Amino acid sequence: MRLTNLFTKTSKDSPADEVSKNAQLLIKAGFVYKEMAGVYAYLPLGLRVIEKIKQVVREEMNAINSQEIIMTGLQRKEIWEQTGRWDDTVVDIWFKTKLKDDTEVGLGWSHEEPIVEMLKQYVKSYKDLPISVYQFQTKMRNELRAKSGIMRGREFVMKDMYSLHTSAEDLDNYYNQVIDAYKRVYDRLGIGSDTYVTFASGGAFTKFSHEFQTICDAGEDVIYLHRGRNIAINEEVLDDATKELGVSREELEAVKTAEVGNIFNFGSQKTDDMGLKFTDASGQQASIYLGSYGIGITRAMGVVVEKLSDEKGIVWPESIAPAKVYLIGIGSDEAIKKADELYKDLSDRGVEVIYDDRDLRPGQKFADAELMGIPYRITVSDRLLADNNFELTVRSSGETSILTHDALLDKLV
Ligand code: ATP
Ligand code: MG
């Protein structure tokens, strides 16, 4: 990508009303555009990051045999009435609207009920189970407060997955596979070492649900950690969970966190409420066990920005960076020609490069490379070319090395 082709621009200022660091940096770097509080558009560089996060999640969900679908944003009221969750006093973040003929519909804030309803058409016998499906969807939630940038959107991207099983044991087994898959996801996003599987409220069949909570000062949650035993508990269930786990409050350390994922074992309650059953091997109607598993895609992106950025800007892990290399040519036509060649060479070899071919001072280019958080910066200049060398700088450490053309390719390809 040549920066002269990119319509977005970096800026020194972020909107005056934007208080969160993640949104300030993402807006300044031209990754997102703020439409209103809690509502952000994703521009070319931001979209690349989202797509990469989705791809990491997609690979891990496919690896545990889940199948990708896309449900609808508009939802039927009747489906949610079956479980009592159309009621605004039960679910207080609904956006609701009406069709021309006055039929009430909701904008999807979750897809648990619609997915169960959809699966009624396909699940009849024990031979049809287990099933796991997932989607990436823009969820709509009328959140009371939206001051955390992309970490709390009124419109945000979630990966939600649902699994159906013939028995509690089968669901348990899958649930544990999901926990492992989620750990791999957060590792690959660069936040694994600070992300804890946390006891939380909201289990239906089991007493607890499990949240994936990442230590983050900008997070809105507090968890209680026992680092030695690797136990983490959400404050909402602290009394219950400490009793259950045999730990005392004094042993636990309170830390601020952001919930980047949440998984639920619903048992057969929701499927029973909604009348989804299967015929077992003996021909009897039996209950289906349901698990529900969310990951906040855009929130995870915000958490990465919050945690890994420094005073110069964003620091993307290579796995989700919008490009691997930021290429800068400085000086004579000769140097620019070399930079052009290197851009073509790296691109041909499948390395994603942002080529800063703008007519700007080198200092401004360096500053933008740092603001955008691209993992490697290559500088091509007359001074370096005199010895046939290139300069490579690592964004995360600031470490700089002088490399020959071959050594550079070895390192990056
Ligand atoms: P919170 O407690 O932060 O409001 P939640 O528990 O209501 O979140 P879930 O229904 O568990 O959210 O949704 C699954 C995941 O979606 C969450 O773990 C979180 O990562 C993400 N998420 C939830 N609400 C938002 C939001 N408003 N903006 C961005 N991501 C969100
Ligand atoms: Mg949750």
Coordinates of C-alpha atoms and ligand atoms in Angstrom, one line a residue:
M1 CA 0.0 0.0 0.0
R2 CA 1.4 3.4 -1.1
L3 CA 0.5 6.1 1.4
T4 CA -0.2 8.5 -1.5
N5 CA -3.1 6.1 -2.4
L6 CA -4.5 6.0 1.1
F7 CA -7.3 8.4 1.6
T8 CA -6.9 8.6 5.4
K9 CA -4.4 11.0 7.0
T10 CA -2.8 11.0 10.3
S11 CA -3.5 13.9 12.6
K12 CA -2.0 15.5 15.6
D13 CA -5.4 16.0 17.3
S14 CA -8.2 13.7 18.2
P15 CA -11.7 14.9 18.8
A16 CA -12.0 17.0 21.9
D17 CA -14.7 14.8 23.4
E18 CA -12.7 11.6 23.0
V19 CA -11.4 10.6 26.4
S20 CA -10.1 7.1 25.9
K21 CA -6.6 6.4 24.8
N22 CA -7.4 3.6 22.4
A23 CA -9.8 5.8 20.4
Q24 CA -7.5 8.8 20.5
L25 CA -4.6 6.9 19.1
L26 CA -6.7 5.0 16.5
I27 CA -8.3 8.3 15.3
K28 CA -5.0 10.1 15.1
A29 CA -3.4 7.2 13.2
G30 CA -6.4 7.2 10.8
F31 CA -7.6 3.7 11.7
V32 CA -11.1 4.6 12.9
Y33 CA -13.5 7.5 12.4
K34 CA -15.8 8.6 15.2
E35 CA -19.4 8.8 14.1
M36 CA -20.7 9.5 17.7
A37 CA -20.0 8.3 21.2
G38 CA -19.6 4.5 21.1
V39 CA -20.0 4.4 17.3
Y40 CA -16.9 4.1 15.1
A41 CA -16.3 3.4 11.5
Y42 CA -13.3 1.3 10.6
L43 CA -11.1 2.8 7.8
P44 CA -8.6 0.8 5.6
L45 CA -5.9 0.3 8.2
G46 CA -8.4 -0.3 11.0
L47 CA -10.3 -2.8 8.9
R48 CA -7.1 -4.7 8.2
V49 CA -6.6 -5.1 11.9
I50 CA -10.1 -6.3 12.5
E51 CA -9.9 -8.7 9.6
K52 CA -6.7 -10.1 11.0
I53 CA -8.1 -10.5 14.5
K54 CA -11.1 -12.3 12.9
Q55 CA -8.8 -14.5 11.0
V56 CA -7.0 -15.6 14.1
V57 CA -10.4 -16.3 15.8
R58 CA -11.7 -18.1 12.7
E59 CA -8.7 -20.4 12.5
E60 CA -9.1 -21.4 16.1
M61 CA -12.9 -21.9 15.9
N62 CA -12.5 -23.9 12.7
A63 CA -9.9 -26.0 14.5
I64 CA -12.5 -27.1 17.1
N65 CA -15.0 -28.0 14.3
S66 CA -17.2 -25.0 14.4
Q67 CA -18.8 -23.7 11.2
E68 CA -19.1 -20.1 10.2
I69 CA -22.4 -18.5 9.4
I70 CA -23.9 -15.0 9.4
M71 CA -27.3 -14.5 11.2
T72 CA -29.4 -11.4 10.6
G73 CA -29.2 -8.0 12.3
L74 CA -33.0 -7.6 12.4
Q75 CA -34.6 -10.0 14.9
R76 CA -38.2 -11.2 15.6
K77 CA -39.8 -10.2 18.8
E78 CA -41.6 -13.6 19.2
I79 CA -38.3 -15.5 19.4
W80 CA -37.1 -13.4 22.4
E81 CA -40.5 -13.6 24.1
Q82 CA -40.1 -17.4 24.4
T83 CA -37.3 -16.8 27.0
G84 CA -38.6 -13.5 28.5
R85 CA -35.7 -11.5 27.1
W86 CA -37.8 -9.2 24.9
D87 CA -38.7 -7.3 28.1
D88 CA -36.7 -4.1 28.5
T89 CA -36.6 -4.6 32.3
V90 CA -34.8 -8.0 31.7
V91 CA -32.5 -6.8 28.9
D92 CA -31.9 -3.1 29.2
I93 CA -29.7 -2.5 26.1
W94 CA -32.2 -3.3 23.3
F95 CA -32.5 -1.1 20.2
K96 CA -36.0 -1.8 18.9
T97 CA -37.8 -0.6 15.9
K98 CA -40.9 -1.2 13.7
L99 CA -41.5 -2.4 10.2
K100 CA -43.8 -0.4 8.0
D101 CA -46.7 -2.6 9.0
D102 CA -46.0 -1.9 12.7
T103 CA -44.4 -5.3 13.4
E104 CA -41.9 -4.8 16.2
V105 CA -38.4 -6.0 15.6
G106 CA -35.1 -5.8 17.5
L107 CA -31.6 -5.1 16.4
G108 CA -29.4 -8.0 17.4
W109 CA -27.5 -7.4 20.7
S110 CA -27.0 -11.2 21.0
H111 CA -28.0 -14.2 18.8
E112 CA -28.6 -16.9 21.3
E113 CA -32.4 -17.1 20.8
P114 CA -32.4 -16.6 17.0
I115 CA -29.7 -19.3 16.5
V116 CA -31.6 -21.8 18.6
E117 CA -34.7 -21.0 16.6
M118 CA -32.8 -21.4 13.3
L119 CA -31.3 -24.7 14.4
K120 CA -34.8 -26.1 15.1
Q121 CA -35.0 -26.6 11.3
Y122 CA -31.9 -28.7 11.1
V123 CA -31.6 -30.6 14.4
K124 CA -33.9 -33.6 14.6
S125 CA -32.0 -36.7 15.8
Y126 CA -29.0 -37.6 17.8
K127 CA -27.2 -38.1 14.5
D128 CA -27.4 -34.4 13.9
L129 CA -25.4 -33.6 17.1
P130 CA -23.1 -32.2 18.2
I131 CA -23.2 -28.9 16.2
S132 CA -21.1 -25.8 16.7
V133 CA -21.7 -22.6 14.7
Y134 CA -20.2 -19.2 14.9
Q135 CA -20.3 -15.8 13.3
F136 CA -18.8 -12.4 13.3
Q137 CA -21.4 -9.8 13.6
T138 CA -22.0 -6.2 14.4
K139 CA -24.0 -6.2 17.6
M140 CA -26.1 -3.3 18.6
R141 CA -26.4 -2.4 22.3
N142 CA -27.9 0.8 23.7
E143 CA -25.2 1.1 26.3
L144 CA -25.7 3.7 29.0
R145 CA -22.1 4.9 29.0
A146 CA -19.7 4.8 26.1
K147 CA -16.5 6.4 27.2
S148 CA -14.1 3.6 26.6
G149 CA -13.6 4.2 22.9
I150 CA -13.8 1.0 20.8
M151 CA -13.7 -1.0 24.0
R152 CA -17.4 -0.2 24.6
G153 CA -19.3 0.4 21.5
R154 CA -23.0 0.9 21.0
E155 CA -22.3 -0.9 17.7
F156 CA -19.4 -3.4 17.9
V157 CA -18.0 -6.6 16.3
M158 CA -18.4 -9.8 18.3
K159 CA -17.6 -13.4 17.5
D160 CA -20.4 -15.4 18.9
M161 CA -20.5 -19.2 18.8
Y162 CA -23.1 -21.7 19.9
S163 CA -22.8 -25.4 20.4
L164 CA -25.5 -28.0 20.9
H165 CA -25.0 -31.4 22.5
T166 CA -26.8 -34.6 23.4
S167 CA -25.5 -34.6 27.0
A168 CA -24.1 -32.5 29.7
E169 CA -20.8 -34.4 29.5
D170 CA -20.4 -33.8 25.8
L171 CA -21.1 -30.1 26.4
D172 CA -18.5 -30.0 29.2
N173 CA -15.9 -31.6 27.0
Y174 CA -16.5 -29.1 24.2
Y175 CA -16.6 -26.2 26.7
N176 CA -13.1 -27.1 27.8
Q177 CA -11.9 -27.3 24.2
V178 CA -13.3 -23.7 23.8
I179 CA -11.3 -22.5 26.8
D180 CA -8.1 -23.9 25.2
A181 CA -9.0 -22.4 21.9
Y182 CA -9.7 -19.0 23.5
K183 CA -6.3 -19.1 25.3
R184 CA -4.6 -19.7 21.9
V185 CA -6.6 -16.7 20.4
Y186 CA -5.4 -14.3 23.2
D187 CA -1.9 -15.6 22.9
R188 CA -1.9 -14.9 19.2
L189 CA -3.3 -11.4 19.8
G190 CA -0.4 -10.6 22.1
I191 CA -2.4 -10.3 25.3
G192 CA -2.4 -14.0 26.5
S193 CA 0.0 -13.6 29.4
D194 CA -2.3 -11.0 31.0
T195 CA -5.6 -12.7 30.3
Y196 CA -7.2 -14.8 32.9
V197 CA -10.0 -17.3 32.8
T198 CA -12.3 -15.8 35.4
F199 CA -15.2 -17.1 37.4
A200 CA -18.2 -14.9 36.7
S201 CA -21.9 -14.8 37.2
G202 CA -24.4 -15.8 34.6
G203 CA -24.1 -19.5 34.3
A204 CA -27.5 -21.2 34.0
F205 CA -26.7 -24.9 34.3
T206 CA -23.4 -24.4 36.0
K207 CA -23.1 -21.9 38.8
F208 CA -20.6 -19.8 37.0
S209 CA -19.8 -18.5 33.6
H210 CA -16.3 -17.9 32.6
E211 CA -15.0 -14.6 31.4
F212 CA -11.7 -13.9 29.8
Q213 CA -10.4 -10.9 31.6
T214 CA -7.3 -9.0 30.5
I215 CA -5.4 -6.8 32.9
C216 CA -5.9 -3.3 31.6
D217 CA -6.1 0.1 33.4
A218 CA -8.7 1.3 30.9
G219 CA -10.9 -1.7 31.6
E220 CA -14.2 -1.3 33.3
D221 CA -14.1 -4.5 35.4
V222 CA -12.3 -5.6 38.6
I223 CA -11.2 -9.1 39.2
Y224 CA -9.6 -10.8 42.2
L225 CA -6.5 -12.7 41.4
H226 CA -4.6 -15.5 43.1
R227 CA -1.5 -15.5 40.9
G228 CA 0.0 -18.5 42.7
R229 CA -3.0 -20.7 42.1
N230 CA -3.9 -19.0 38.8
I231 CA -7.4 -18.3 40.1
A232 CA -9.3 -15.2 39.0
I233 CA -12.8 -14.2 40.2
N234 CA -15.0 -11.4 39.0
E235 CA -16.1 -9.1 41.8
E236 CA -19.8 -9.8 41.1
V237 CA -19.4 -13.4 42.4
L238 CA -16.6 -13.0 44.8
D239 CA -18.3 -14.3 47.9
D240 CA -19.8 -17.3 46.1
A241 CA -16.6 -18.2 44.3
T242 CA -14.2 -17.8 47.2
K243 CA -16.4 -20.3 49.2
E244 CA -16.5 -22.7 46.3
L245 CA -12.8 -22.5 45.6
G246 CA -11.6 -22.4 49.2
V247 CA -9.6 -19.2 49.0
S248 CA -9.9 -16.2 51.3
R249 CA -10.4 -12.7 50.2
E250 CA -7.1 -11.7 51.9
E251 CA -5.1 -13.9 49.5
L252 CA -6.6 -12.1 46.5
E253 CA -5.3 -9.1 44.7
A254 CA -7.8 -6.7 43.0
V255 CA -6.8 -5.7 39.5
K256 CA -8.5 -3.6 36.8
T257 CA -9.4 -5.6 33.7
A258 CA -11.3 -5.6 30.4
E259 CA -13.6 -8.5 29.6
V260 CA -12.5 -9.8 26.2
G261 CA -14.5 -12.9 26.1
N262 CA -17.3 -14.7 28.0
I263 CA -18.5 -18.3 27.7
F264 CA -21.7 -19.8 29.2
N265 CA -22.9 -23.3 29.8
F266 CA -26.7 -23.0 29.5
G267 CA -27.5 -26.6 30.2
S268 CA -30.8 -27.5 28.6
Q269 CA -32.7 -24.5 30.1
K270 CA -32.8 -22.3 27.0
T271 CA -33.4 -25.1 24.5
D272 CA -36.2 -26.5 26.7
D273 CA -37.8 -23.0 27.0
M274 CA -37.6 -22.7 23.2
G275 CA -38.8 -26.3 22.5
L276 CA -35.7 -27.5 20.7
K277 CA -35.4 -31.3 21.4
F278 CA -33.8 -34.2 19.6
T279 CA -34.8 -37.9 19.2
D280 CA -32.3 -40.1 20.9
A281 CA -31.1 -43.6 19.8
S282 CA -34.1 -45.2 21.5
G283 CA -36.6 -42.9 19.7
Q284 CA -37.3 -40.8 22.8
Q285 CA -37.5 -37.0 22.8
A286 CA -34.6 -35.6 24.8
S287 CA -33.2 -32.2 25.9
I288 CA -30.4 -30.5 24.1
Y289 CA -27.5 -28.9 26.0
L290 CA -26.4 -25.5 24.8
G291 CA -23.1 -23.6 25.2
S292 CA -22.6 -19.9 24.1
Y293 CA -19.2 -18.4 23.6
G294 CA -18.4 -14.7 22.8
I295 CA -15.3 -12.8 22.0
G296 CA -15.3 -9.0 21.7
I297 CA -13.4 -8.5 18.5
T298 CA -13.3 -4.7 18.5
R299 CA -12.9 -4.6 22.3
A300 CA -9.9 -6.9 22.0
M301 CA -8.4 -4.5 19.4
G302 CA -8.9 -1.6 21.8
V303 CA -7.3 -3.6 24.6
V304 CA -4.2 -4.3 22.5
V305 CA -3.9 -0.6 21.7
E306 CA -4.3 0.3 25.4
K307 CA -1.8 -2.2 26.6
L308 CA 0.9 -2.2 24.0
S309 CA 1.1 1.5 23.0
D310 CA 3.8 3.9 24.2
E311 CA 4.3 7.7 24.1
K312 CA 5.0 7.6 20.3
G313 CA 1.9 5.7 19.4
I314 CA 0.4 2.2 18.8
V315 CA 2.6 -1.0 18.9
W316 CA 0.8 -3.8 17.0
P317 CA 1.9 -7.4 17.5
E318 CA 2.9 -8.7 14.1
S319 CA -0.1 -11.1 14.0
I320 CA -2.6 -8.3 13.7
A321 CA -0.7 -5.3 12.4
P322 CA -2.1 -3.7 9.3
A323 CA 1.3 -4.3 7.6
K324 CA 4.5 -5.9 8.6
V325 CA 6.8 -3.2 7.2
Y326 CA 6.8 0.6 6.9
L327 CA 9.1 1.6 4.2
I328 CA 10.7 5.1 3.9
G329 CA 12.9 6.4 1.1
I330 CA 15.0 9.5 1.9
G331 CA 17.2 11.6 -0.4
S332 CA 18.1 11.4 -4.0
D333 CA 16.2 10.0 -6.9
E334 CA 18.5 7.0 -6.6
A335 CA 17.5 6.3 -3.1
I336 CA 13.8 6.6 -4.0
K337 CA 14.3 4.3 -6.9
K338 CA 15.8 1.7 -4.5
A339 CA 12.9 2.1 -2.2
D340 CA 10.5 1.6 -5.1
E341 CA 12.3 -1.6 -6.0
L342 CA 12.3 -2.9 -2.4
Y343 CA 8.6 -2.2 -2.2
K344 CA 8.0 -4.2 -5.3
D345 CA 10.3 -7.0 -4.2
L346 CA 8.8 -7.4 -0.7
S347 CA 5.3 -7.2 -2.0
D348 CA 6.0 -9.8 -4.6
R349 CA 7.3 -12.1 -1.8
G350 CA 4.1 -11.6 0.1
V351 CA 5.3 -9.2 2.8
E352 CA 2.7 -6.5 3.5
V353 CA 4.3 -3.1 3.2
I354 CA 3.1 0.4 3.8
Y355 CA 5.3 2.5 1.5
D356 CA 5.5 6.1 2.6
D357 CA 6.0 7.6 -0.8
R358 CA 4.6 11.0 0.3
D359 CA 6.5 14.2 -0.3
L360 CA 7.2 14.9 3.4
R361 CA 10.1 15.5 5.7
P362 CA 11.7 12.3 6.9
G363 CA 10.9 13.2 10.5
Q364 CA 7.1 13.3 9.7
K365 CA 7.4 9.9 8.1
F366 CA 9.2 8.4 11.1
A367 CA 6.6 9.8 13.4
D368 CA 3.8 8.3 11.4
A369 CA 5.5 4.9 11.3
E370 CA 5.6 5.0 15.0
L371 CA 2.1 6.4 15.5
M372 CA 0.7 3.6 13.2
G373 CA 2.6 1.0 15.1
I374 CA 3.9 -1.0 12.2
P375 CA 6.3 -3.7 13.5
Y376 CA 9.3 -3.0 11.2
R377 CA 10.5 0.2 9.7
I378 CA 12.9 0.1 6.8
T379 CA 14.8 3.2 5.8
V380 CA 16.5 3.6 2.4
S381 CA 18.9 6.6 2.2
D382 CA 21.8 7.7 0.2
R383 CA 24.2 7.3 3.1
L384 CA 23.2 3.7 3.7
L385 CA 23.1 2.9 0.0
A386 CA 26.7 4.0 -0.5
D387 CA 27.6 0.8 1.4
N388 CA 24.6 -1.2 -0.1
N389 CA 22.8 -1.3 3.2
F390 CA 19.3 -0.7 4.6
E391 CA 18.2 0.3 8.1
L392 CA 15.7 -1.8 10.0
T393 CA 14.1 -0.6 13.1
V394 CA 11.8 -2.7 15.4
R395 CA 8.8 -0.7 16.6
S396 CA 8.4 -2.5 19.9
S397 CA 12.0 -2.3 21.1
G398 CA 13.3 0.6 19.0
E399 CA 16.3 -1.6 18.2
T400 CA 17.9 -0.6 14.9
S401 CA 20.2 -2.7 12.7
I402 CA 22.0 -2.0 9.4
L403 CA 21.5 -4.9 7.0
T404 CA 22.4 -5.9 3.5
H405 CA 19.6 -6.5 1.0
D406 CA 19.9 -10.3 1.5
A407 CA 20.0 -10.1 5.3
L408 CA 17.0 -7.8 5.2
L409 CA 15.0 -10.3 3.1
D410 CA 16.1 -13.2 5.3
K411 CA 14.7 -11.4 8.3
L412 CA 11.4 -10.3 6.8
V413 CA 10.3 -12.9 4.2
Ligands
ATP1 P1 -19.9 -5.9 29.5 O1 -20.0 -6.6 30.9 O2 -18.6 -5.4 29.3 O3 -21.0 -5.0 29.2 P2 -21.2 -8.2 28.5 O4 -20.9 -9.2 29.6 O5 -22.6 -7.6 28.5 O6 -20.1 -7.1 28.5 P3 -21.3 -10.4 26.6 O7 -22.8 -10.4 26.3 O8 -20.7 -11.4 27.5 O9 -20.9 -8.9 27.1 O10 -20.6 -10.3 25.2 C1 -19.5 -11.1 24.8 C2 -18.2 -10.2 24.6 O11 -18.5 -9.1 23.7 C3 -17.8 -9.6 25.9 O12 -17.0 -10.5 26.6 C4 -17.0 -8.4 25.4 O13 -15.7 -8.7 25.0 C5 -17.7 -8.0 24.1 N1 -18.6 -6.8 24.4 C6 -19.7 -6.8 25.1 N2 -20.3 -5.6 25.1 C7 -19.5 -4.8 24.3 C8 -19.5 -3.4 23.9 N3 -20.5 -2.6 24.2 N4 -18.5 -3.0 23.1 C9 -17.5 -3.8 22.7 N5 -17.4 -5.1 23.0 C10 -18.4 -5.6 23.8
MG2 MG -20.1 -10.9 29.5

